[in-house]
PDB file of C-alpha atoms in Angstrom:
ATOM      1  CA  UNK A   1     -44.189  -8.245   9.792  1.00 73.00           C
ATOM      2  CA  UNK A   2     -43.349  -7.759   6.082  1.00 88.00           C
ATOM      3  CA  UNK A   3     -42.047 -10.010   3.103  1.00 94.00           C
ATOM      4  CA  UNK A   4     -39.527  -9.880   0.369  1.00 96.00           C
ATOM      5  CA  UNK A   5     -41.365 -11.124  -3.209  1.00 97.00           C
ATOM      6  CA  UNK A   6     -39.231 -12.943  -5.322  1.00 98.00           C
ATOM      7  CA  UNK A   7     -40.788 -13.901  -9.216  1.00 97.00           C
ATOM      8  CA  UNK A   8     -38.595 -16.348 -11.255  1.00 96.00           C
ATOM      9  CA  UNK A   9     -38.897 -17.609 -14.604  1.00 95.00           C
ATOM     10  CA  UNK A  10     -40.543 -21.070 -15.111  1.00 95.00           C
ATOM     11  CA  UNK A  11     -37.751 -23.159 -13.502  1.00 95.00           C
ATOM     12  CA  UNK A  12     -37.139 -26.850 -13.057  1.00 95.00           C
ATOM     13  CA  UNK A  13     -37.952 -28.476  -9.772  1.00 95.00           C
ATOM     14  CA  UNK A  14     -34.494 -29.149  -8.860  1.00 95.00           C
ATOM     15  CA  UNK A  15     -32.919 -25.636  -9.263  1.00 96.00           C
ATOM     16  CA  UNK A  16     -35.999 -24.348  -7.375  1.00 96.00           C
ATOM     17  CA  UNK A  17     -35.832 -26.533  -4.846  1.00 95.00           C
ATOM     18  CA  UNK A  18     -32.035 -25.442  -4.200  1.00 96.00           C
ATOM     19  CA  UNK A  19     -33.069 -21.844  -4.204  1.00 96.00           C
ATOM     20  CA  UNK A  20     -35.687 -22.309  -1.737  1.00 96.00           C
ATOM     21  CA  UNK A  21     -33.706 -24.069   0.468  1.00 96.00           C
ATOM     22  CA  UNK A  22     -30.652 -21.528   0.365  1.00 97.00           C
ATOM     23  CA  UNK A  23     -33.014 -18.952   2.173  1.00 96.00           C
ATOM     24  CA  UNK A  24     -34.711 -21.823   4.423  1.00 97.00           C
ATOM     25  CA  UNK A  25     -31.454 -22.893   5.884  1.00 97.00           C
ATOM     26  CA  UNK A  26     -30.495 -19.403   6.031  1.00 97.00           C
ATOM     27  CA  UNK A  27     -33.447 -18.386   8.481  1.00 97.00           C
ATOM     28  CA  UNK A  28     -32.548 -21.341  10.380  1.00 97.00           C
ATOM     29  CA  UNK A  29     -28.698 -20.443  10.854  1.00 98.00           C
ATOM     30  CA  UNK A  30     -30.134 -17.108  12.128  1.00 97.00           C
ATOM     31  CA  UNK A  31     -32.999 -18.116  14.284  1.00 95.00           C
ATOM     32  CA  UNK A  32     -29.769 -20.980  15.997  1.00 96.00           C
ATOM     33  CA  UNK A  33     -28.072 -17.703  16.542  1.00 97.00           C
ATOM     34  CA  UNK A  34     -30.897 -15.826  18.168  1.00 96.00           C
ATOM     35  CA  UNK A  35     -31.251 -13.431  15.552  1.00 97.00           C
ATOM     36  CA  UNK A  36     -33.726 -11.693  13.313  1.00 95.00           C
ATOM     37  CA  UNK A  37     -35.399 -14.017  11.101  1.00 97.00           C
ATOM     38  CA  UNK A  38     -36.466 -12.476   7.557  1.00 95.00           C
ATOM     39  CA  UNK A  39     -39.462 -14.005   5.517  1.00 96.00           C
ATOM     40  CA  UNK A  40     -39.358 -14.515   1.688  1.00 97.00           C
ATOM     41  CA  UNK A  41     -42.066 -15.029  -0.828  1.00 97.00           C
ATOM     42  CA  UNK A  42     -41.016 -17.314  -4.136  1.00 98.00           C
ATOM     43  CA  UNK A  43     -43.438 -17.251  -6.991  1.00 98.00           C
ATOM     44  CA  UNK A  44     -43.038 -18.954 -10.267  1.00 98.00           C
ATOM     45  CA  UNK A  45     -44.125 -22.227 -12.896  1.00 98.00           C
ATOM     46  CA  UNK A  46     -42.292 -25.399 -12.927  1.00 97.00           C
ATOM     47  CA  UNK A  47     -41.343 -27.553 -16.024  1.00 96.00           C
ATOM     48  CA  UNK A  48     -43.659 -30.543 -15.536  1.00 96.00           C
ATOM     49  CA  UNK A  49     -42.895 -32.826 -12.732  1.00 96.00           C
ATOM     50  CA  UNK A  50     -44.771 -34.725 -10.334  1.00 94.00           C
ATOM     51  CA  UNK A  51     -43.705 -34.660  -6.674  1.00 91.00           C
ATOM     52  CA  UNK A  52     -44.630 -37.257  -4.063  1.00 90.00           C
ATOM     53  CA  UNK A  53     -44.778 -35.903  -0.651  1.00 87.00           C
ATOM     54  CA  UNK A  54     -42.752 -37.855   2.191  1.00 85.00           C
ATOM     55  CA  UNK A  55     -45.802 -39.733   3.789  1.00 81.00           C
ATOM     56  CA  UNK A  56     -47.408 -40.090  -0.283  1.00 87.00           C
ATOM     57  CA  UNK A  57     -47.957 -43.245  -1.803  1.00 88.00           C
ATOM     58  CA  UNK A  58     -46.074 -44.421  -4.537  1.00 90.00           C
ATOM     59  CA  UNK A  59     -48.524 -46.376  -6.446  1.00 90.00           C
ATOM     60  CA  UNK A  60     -50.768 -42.783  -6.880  1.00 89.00           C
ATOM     61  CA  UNK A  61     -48.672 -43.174  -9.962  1.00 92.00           C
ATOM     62  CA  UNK A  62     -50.735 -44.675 -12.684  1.00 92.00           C
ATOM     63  CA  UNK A  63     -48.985 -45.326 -14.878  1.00 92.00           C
ATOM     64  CA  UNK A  64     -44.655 -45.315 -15.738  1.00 94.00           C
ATOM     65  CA  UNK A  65     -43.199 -41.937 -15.061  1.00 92.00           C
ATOM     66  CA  UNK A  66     -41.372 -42.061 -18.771  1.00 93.00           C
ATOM     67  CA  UNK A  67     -44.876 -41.999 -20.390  1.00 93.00           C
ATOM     68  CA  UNK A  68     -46.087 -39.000 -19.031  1.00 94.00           C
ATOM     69  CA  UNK A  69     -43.715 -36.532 -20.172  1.00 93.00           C
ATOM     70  CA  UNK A  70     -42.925 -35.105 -16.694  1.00 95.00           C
ATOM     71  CA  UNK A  71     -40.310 -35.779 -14.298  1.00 95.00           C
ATOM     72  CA  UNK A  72     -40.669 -37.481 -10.705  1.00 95.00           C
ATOM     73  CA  UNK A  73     -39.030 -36.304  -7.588  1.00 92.00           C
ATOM     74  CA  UNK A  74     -39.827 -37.434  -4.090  1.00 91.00           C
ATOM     75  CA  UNK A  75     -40.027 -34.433  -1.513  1.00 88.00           C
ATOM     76  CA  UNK A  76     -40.142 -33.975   2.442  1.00 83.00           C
ATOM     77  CA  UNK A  77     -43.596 -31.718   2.141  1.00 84.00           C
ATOM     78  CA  UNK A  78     -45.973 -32.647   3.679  1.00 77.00           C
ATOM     79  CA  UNK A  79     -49.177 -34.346   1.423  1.00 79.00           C
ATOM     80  CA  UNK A  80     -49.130 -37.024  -1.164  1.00 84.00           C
ATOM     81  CA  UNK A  81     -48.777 -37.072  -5.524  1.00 88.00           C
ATOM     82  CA  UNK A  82     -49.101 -33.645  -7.110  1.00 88.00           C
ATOM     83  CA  UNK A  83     -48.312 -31.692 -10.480  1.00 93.00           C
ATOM     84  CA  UNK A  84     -46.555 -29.190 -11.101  1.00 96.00           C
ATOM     85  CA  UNK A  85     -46.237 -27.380 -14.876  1.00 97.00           C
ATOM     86  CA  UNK A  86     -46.808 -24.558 -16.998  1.00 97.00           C
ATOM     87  CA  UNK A  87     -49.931 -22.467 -16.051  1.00 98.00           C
ATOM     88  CA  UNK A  88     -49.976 -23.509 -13.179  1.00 98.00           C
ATOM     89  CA  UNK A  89     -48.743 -20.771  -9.933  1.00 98.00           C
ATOM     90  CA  UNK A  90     -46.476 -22.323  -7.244  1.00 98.00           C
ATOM     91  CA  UNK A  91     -45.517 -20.091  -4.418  1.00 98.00           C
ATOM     92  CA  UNK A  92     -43.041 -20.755  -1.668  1.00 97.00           C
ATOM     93  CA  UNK A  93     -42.639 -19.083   1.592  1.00 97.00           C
ATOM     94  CA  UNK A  94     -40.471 -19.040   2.955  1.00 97.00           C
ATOM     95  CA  UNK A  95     -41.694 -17.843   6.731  1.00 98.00           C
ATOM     96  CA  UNK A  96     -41.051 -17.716  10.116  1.00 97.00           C
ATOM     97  CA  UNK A  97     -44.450 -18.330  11.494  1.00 96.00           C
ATOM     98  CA  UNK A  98     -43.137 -17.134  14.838  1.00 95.00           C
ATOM     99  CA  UNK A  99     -42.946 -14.035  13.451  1.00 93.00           C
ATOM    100  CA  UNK A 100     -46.586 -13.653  12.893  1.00 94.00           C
ATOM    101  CA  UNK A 101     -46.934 -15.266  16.055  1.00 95.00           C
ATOM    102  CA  UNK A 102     -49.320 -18.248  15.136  1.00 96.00           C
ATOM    103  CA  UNK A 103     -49.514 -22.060  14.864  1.00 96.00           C
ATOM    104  CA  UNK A 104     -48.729 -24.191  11.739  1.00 95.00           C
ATOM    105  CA  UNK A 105     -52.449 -24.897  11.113  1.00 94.00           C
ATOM    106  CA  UNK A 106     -53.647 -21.338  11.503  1.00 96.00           C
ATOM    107  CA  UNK A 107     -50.254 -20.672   9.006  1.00 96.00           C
ATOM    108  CA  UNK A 108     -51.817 -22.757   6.425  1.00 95.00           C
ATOM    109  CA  UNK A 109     -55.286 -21.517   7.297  1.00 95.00           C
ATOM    110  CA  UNK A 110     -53.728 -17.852   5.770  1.00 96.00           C
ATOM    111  CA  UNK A 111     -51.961 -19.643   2.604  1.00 96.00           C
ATOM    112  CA  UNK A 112     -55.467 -20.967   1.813  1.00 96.00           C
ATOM    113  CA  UNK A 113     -57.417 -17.663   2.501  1.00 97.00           C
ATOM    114  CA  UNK A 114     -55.534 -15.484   0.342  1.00 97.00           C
ATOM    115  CA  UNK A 115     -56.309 -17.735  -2.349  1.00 98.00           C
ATOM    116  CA  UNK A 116     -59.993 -18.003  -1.496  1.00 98.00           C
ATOM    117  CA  UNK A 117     -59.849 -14.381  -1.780  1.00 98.00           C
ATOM    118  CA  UNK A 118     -58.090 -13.761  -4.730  1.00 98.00           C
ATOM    119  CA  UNK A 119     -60.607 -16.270  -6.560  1.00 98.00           C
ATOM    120  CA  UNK A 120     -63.540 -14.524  -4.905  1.00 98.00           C
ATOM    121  CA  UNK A 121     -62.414 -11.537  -7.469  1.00 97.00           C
ATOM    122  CA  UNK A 122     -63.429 -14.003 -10.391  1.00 97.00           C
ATOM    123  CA  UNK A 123     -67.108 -14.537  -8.612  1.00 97.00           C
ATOM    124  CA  UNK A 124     -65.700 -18.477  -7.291  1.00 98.00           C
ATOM    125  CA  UNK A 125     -66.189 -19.416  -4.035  1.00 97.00           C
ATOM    126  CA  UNK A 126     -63.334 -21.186  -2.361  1.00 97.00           C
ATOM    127  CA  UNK A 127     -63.556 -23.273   0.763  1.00 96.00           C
ATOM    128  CA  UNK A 128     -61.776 -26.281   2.948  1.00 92.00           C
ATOM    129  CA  UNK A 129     -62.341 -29.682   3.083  1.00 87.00           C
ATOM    130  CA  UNK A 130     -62.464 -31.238   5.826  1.00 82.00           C
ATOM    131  CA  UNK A 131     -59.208 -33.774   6.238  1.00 74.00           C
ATOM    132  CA  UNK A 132     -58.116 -32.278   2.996  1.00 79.00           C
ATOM    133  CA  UNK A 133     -55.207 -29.098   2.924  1.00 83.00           C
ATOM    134  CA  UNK A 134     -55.837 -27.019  -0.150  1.00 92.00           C
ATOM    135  CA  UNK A 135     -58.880 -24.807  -1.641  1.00 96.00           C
ATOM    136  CA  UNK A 136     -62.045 -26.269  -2.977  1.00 95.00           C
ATOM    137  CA  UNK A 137     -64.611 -25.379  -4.989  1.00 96.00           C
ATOM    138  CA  UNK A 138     -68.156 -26.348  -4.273  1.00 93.00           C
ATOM    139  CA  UNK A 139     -66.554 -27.688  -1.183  1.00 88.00           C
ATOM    140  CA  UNK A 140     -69.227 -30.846   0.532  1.00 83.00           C
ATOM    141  CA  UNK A 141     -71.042 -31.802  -2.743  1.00 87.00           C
ATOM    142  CA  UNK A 142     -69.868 -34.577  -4.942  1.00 85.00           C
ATOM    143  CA  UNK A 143     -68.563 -32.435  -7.731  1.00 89.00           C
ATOM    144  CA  UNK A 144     -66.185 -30.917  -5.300  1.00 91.00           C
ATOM    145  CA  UNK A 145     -62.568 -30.490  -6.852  1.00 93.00           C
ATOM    146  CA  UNK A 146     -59.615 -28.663  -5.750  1.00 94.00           C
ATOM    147  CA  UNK A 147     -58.344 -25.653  -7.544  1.00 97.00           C
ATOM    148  CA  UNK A 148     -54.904 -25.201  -5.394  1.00 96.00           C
ATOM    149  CA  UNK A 149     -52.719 -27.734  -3.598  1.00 92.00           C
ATOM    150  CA  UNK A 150     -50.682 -27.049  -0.318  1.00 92.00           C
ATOM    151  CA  UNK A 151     -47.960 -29.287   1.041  1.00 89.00           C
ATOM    152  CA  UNK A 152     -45.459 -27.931   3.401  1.00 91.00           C
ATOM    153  CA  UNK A 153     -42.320 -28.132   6.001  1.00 92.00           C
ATOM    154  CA  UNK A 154     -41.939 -26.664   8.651  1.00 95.00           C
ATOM    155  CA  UNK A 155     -38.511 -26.869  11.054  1.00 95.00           C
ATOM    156  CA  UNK A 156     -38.423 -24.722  14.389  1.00 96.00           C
ATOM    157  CA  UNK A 157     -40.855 -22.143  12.991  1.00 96.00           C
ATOM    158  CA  UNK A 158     -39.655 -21.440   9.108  1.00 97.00           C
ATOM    159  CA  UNK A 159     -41.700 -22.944   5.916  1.00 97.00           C
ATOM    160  CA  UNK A 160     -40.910 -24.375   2.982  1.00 95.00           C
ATOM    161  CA  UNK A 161     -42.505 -25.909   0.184  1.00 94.00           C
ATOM    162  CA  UNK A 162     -45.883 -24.025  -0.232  1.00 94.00           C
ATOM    163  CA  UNK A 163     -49.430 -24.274  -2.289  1.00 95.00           C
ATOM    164  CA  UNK A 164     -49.755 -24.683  -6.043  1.00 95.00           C
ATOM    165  CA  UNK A 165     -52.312 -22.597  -8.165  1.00 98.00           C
ATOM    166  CA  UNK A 166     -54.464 -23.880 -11.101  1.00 98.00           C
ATOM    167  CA  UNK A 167     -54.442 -20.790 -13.380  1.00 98.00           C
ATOM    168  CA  UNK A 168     -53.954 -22.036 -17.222  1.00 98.00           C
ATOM    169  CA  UNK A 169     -52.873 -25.402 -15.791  1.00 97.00           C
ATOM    170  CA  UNK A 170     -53.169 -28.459 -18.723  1.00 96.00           C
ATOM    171  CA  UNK A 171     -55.225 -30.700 -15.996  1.00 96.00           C
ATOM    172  CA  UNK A 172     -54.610 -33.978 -18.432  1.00 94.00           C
ATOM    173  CA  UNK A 173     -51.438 -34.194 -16.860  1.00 94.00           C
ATOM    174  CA  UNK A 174     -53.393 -35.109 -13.207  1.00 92.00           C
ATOM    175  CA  UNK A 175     -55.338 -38.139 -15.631  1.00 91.00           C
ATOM    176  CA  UNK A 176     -51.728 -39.985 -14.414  1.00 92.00           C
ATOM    177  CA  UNK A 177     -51.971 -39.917 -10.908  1.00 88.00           C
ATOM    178  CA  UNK A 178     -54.279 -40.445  -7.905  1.00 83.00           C
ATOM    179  CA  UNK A 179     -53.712 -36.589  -7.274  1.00 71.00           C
ATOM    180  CA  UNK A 180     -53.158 -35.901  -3.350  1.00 62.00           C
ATOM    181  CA  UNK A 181     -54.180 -39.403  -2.540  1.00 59.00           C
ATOM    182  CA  UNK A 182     -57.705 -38.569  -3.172  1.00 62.00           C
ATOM    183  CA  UNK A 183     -59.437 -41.488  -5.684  1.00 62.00           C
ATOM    184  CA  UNK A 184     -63.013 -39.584  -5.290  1.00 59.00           C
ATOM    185  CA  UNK A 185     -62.298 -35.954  -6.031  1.00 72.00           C
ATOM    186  CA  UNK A 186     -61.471 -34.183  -9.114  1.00 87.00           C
ATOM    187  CA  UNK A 187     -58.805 -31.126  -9.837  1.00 93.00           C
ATOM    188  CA  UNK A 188     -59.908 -27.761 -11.745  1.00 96.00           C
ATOM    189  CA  UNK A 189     -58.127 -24.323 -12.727  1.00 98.00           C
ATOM    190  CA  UNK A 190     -59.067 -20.977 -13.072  1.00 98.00           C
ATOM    191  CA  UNK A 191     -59.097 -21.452 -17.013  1.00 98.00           C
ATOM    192  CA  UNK A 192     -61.262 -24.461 -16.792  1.00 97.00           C
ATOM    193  CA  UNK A 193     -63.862 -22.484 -14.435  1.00 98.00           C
ATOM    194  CA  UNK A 194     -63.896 -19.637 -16.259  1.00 98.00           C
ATOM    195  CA  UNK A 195     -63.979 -20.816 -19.539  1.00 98.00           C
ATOM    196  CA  UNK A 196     -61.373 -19.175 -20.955  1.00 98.00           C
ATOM    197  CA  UNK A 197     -57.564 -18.531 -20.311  1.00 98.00           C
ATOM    198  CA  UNK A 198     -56.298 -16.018 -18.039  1.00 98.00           C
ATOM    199  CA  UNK A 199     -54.007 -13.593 -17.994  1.00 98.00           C
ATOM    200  CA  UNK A 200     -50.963 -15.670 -15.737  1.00 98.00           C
ATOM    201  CA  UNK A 201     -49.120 -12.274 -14.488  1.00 96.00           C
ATOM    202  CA  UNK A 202     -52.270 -10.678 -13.650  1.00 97.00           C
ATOM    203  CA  UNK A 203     -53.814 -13.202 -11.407  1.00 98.00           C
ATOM    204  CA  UNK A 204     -49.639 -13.710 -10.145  1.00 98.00           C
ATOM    205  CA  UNK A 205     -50.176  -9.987  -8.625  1.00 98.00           C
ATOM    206  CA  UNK A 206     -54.042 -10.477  -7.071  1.00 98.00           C
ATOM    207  CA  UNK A 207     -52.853 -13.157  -5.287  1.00 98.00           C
ATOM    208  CA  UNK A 208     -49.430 -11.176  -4.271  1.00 97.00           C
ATOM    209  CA  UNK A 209     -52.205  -8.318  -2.864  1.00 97.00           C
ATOM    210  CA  UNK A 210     -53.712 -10.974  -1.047  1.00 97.00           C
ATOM    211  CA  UNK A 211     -50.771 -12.038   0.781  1.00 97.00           C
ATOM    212  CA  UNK A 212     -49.675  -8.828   1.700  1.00 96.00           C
ATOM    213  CA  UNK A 213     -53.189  -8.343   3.148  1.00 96.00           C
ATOM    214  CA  UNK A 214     -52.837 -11.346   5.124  1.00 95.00           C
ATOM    215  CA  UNK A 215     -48.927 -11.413   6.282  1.00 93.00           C
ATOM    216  CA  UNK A 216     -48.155  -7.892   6.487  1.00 82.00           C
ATOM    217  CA  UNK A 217     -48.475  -7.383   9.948  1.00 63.00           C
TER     218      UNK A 217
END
């Protein structure tokens, strides 16, 4: 089963919020219907905002949402506090997991391994955390720190919401929050491993590569 890829330019949370849920309620109309769902990939950058996922806790806020310089939205994802901003990928797909003919978990399981392979292409190894969605790196010691976020919905079979990328993200925004409810871990970006900043675009089309490896059935 294939995809449609759709890039945007860096886009408020709002408007892409709208967008994505134009084609989500779409699939669902069709899969009511009984016919052929289609499966859409969103990638682009927000303007900084900070979502809070619908089981998140409010006070992973530090501090008052007017001195961070980001907006706030509360979301029906799946996860707790994260950032979104320049530099930083978000993708959104927007999939019938039926399709592929696999569970939620083993759905996220993909989302995470295409980005654990596109950062294997840098020389950084990615992993899970236990009781933790998202991709780690050195995943079990204490320095572990997560590179990517995922938070998702899912209604009869079709996604929304999606992961979120640390390529040339500016991390000090994350100093504000408790980010995904976790006090004892620490968040990282490509730029920050690396030690210098990436080209945006061409890690954008690795990871593209790696989810047509992984979804294109």
């Amino acid at each position: 089963m294939s995809f449609t890829t759709i890039t945007l330019e860096p886009t408020n949370y709002m408007d892409a919020l709208m967008f994505q849920e134009n084609f989500f309620n779409a699939q669902l109309v069709k899969k009511a219907k009984g016919e052929k769902t289609s499966n859409t990939l969103i990638l682009l950058q927000h303007t900084p905002v900070y979502t809070l996922g619908k089981s998140g806790d409010i006070s992973n806020l530090k501090v008052p949402i007017e001195e961070t310089g980001a907006e706030f939205y509360k979301t029906k994802r799946g996860g707790d506090i994260t950032f979104h901003g320049p530099g930083q990928l978000v993708v959104y797909p927007i999939f019938d997991t039926e399709n592929y003919d696999i569970s939620v978990r083993e759905f996220v399981v993909k989302l995470e391994q295409s980005v654990i392979d596109c950062i294997a292409e840098f020389g950084l190894k990615g992993a899970r955390v236990n009781a933790a969605s998202g991709v780690w790196l050195d995943a079990g010691n204490e320095n572990e720190r997560k590179i990517c976020a995922v938070g998702l919905k899912v209604s009869r079979g079709i996604s929304m919401h999606g992961l979120a990328f640390n390529i040339n993200t500016d991390l000090s925004y994350f100093d504000h929050i408790v980010p995904c409810g976790l006090d004892d871990k620490s968040v990282t970006s490509l730029e920050k491993e690396l030690g210098k900043k990436m080209d945006f675009f061409e890690i954008q089309g690795k990871l593209i590569a790696q989810f047509e490896k992984h979804f294109n059935m």
